[in-house]
XYZ file of C-alpha atoms in Angstrom:
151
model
C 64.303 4.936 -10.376
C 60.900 3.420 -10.078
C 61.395 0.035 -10.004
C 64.321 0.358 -7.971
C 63.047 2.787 -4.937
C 59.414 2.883 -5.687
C 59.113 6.659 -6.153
C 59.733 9.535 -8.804
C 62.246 12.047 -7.973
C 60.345 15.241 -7.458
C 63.053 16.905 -9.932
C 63.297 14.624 -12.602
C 65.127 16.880 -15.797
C 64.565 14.366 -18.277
C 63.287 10.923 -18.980
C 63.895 8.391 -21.757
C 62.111 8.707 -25.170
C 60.263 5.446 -24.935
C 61.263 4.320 -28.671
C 61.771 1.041 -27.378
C 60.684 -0.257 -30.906
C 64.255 1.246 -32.200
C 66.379 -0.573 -29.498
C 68.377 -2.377 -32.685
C 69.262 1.091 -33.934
C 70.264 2.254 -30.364
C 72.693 -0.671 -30.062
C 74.316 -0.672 -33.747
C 74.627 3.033 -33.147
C 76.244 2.353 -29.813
C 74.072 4.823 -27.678
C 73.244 4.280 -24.503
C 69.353 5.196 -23.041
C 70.746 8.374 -21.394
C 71.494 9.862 -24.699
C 67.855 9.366 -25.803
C 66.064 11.655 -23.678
C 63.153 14.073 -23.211
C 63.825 17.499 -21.630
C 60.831 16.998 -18.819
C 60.609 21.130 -18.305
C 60.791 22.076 -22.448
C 60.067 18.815 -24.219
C 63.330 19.281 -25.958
C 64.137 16.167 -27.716
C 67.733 14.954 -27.477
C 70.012 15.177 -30.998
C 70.545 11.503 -30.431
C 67.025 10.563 -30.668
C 66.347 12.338 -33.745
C 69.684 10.399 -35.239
C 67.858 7.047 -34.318
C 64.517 7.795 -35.323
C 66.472 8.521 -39.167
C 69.008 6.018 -38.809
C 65.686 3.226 -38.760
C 64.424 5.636 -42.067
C 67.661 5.200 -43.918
C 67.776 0.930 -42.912
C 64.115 0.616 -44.351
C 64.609 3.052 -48.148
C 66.661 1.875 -50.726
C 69.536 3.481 -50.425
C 72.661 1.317 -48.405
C 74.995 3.918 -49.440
C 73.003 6.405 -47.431
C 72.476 4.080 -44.290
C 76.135 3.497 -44.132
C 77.295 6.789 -44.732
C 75.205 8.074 -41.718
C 75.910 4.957 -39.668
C 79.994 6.158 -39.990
C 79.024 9.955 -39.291
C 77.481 8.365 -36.097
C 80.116 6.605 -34.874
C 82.695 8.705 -35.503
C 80.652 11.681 -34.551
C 80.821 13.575 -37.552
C 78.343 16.074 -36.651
C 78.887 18.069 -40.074
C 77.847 14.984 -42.304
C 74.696 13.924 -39.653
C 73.381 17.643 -40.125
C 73.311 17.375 -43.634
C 71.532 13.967 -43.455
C 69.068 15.329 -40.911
C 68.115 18.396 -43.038
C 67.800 16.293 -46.386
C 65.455 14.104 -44.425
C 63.852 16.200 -41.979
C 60.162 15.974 -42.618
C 60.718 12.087 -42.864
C 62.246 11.876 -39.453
C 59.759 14.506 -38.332
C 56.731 12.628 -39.535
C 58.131 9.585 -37.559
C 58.638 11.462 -34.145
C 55.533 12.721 -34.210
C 53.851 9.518 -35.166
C 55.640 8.156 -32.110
C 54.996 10.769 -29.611
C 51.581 10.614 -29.933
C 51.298 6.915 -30.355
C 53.135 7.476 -26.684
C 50.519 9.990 -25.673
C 47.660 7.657 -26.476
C 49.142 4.851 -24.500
C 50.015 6.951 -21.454
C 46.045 8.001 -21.104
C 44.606 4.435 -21.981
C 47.446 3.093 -19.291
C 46.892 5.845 -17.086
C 42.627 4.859 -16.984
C 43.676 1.411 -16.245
C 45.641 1.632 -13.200
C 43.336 4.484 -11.696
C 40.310 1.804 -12.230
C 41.918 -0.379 -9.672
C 41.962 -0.229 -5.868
C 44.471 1.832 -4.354
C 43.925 -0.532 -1.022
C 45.112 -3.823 -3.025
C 47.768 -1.800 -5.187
C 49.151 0.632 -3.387
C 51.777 1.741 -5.870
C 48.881 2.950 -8.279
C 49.808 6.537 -7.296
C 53.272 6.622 -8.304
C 52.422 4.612 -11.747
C 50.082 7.428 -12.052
C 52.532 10.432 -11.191
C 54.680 8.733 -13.739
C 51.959 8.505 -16.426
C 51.016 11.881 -15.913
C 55.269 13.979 -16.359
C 55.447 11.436 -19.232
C 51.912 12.768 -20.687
C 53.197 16.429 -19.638
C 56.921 15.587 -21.123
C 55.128 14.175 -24.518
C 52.650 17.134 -25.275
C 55.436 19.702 -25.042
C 57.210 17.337 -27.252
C 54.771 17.024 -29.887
C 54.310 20.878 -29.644
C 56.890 21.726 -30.328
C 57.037 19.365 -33.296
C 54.328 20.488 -34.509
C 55.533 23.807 -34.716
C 58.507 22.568 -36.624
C 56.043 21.880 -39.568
């Protein structure tokens, strides 16, 4: 919405995970970006995020058998077979959301002291890159709270 109008909706429910590093597993899994979402008001984290986040896990062990097995409970949304994969790898995909929510975090402040260093005058759009910065910093902490209370 951003780039297209040049403001953020003042009741924005959810916005998009940001795992931009996993956009080969998003497209062999065929999901689309509004699966992979952030609950802006809980930090809830979408099932199809977490099913990304192990389906990259899976690709980099050993185990093919594994990767394909999930890959087909994906597709044909066998959520019975993906819940036993998730719970025999849940600290693995755990460890890896976390690592990337705060690896998010991080950049949001150190991009969020960069555009308030220049002049509002000369960019005027500063404030809404801001605004965004600051529900995606908000969105991420609740996020990686509630990871962390997951273990």
């Amino acid at each position: 919405l951003f780039a297209k109008y040049g403001f953020l909706p003042n009741d924005c429910n959810t916005i998009f995970c940001k795992a931009l590093h996993l956009e080969t597993q998003r497209v062999e899994l065929g999901y689309d970006y509004r699966d992979l979402l952030f609950d802006t008001q809980t930090g809830h984290i979408a099932p199809k995020v977490w099913d990304i986040f192990l389906y990259e896990l899976l690709q980099n062990s050993d185990d093919a058998s594994a990767t394909e097995q999930f890959y087909v409970a994906c597709k044909s949304n066998d959520e019975g077979t993906k819940q036993q994969y998730h719970e025999h790898y849940f600290q693995y995909t755990l460890d890896a959301l976390k690592q990337h929510v705060y690896s998010i975090l991080q950049d949001v402040d150190r991009l969020t002291a960069k555009a308030q260093s220049y002049d509002v005058w000369a960019h005027p759009r500063v404030p809404i890159i801001v605004a965004h910065n600051n529900l995606v910093r908000d969105t991420f902490t609740m996020a990686a709270s509630m990871l962390e209370q997951m273990g």
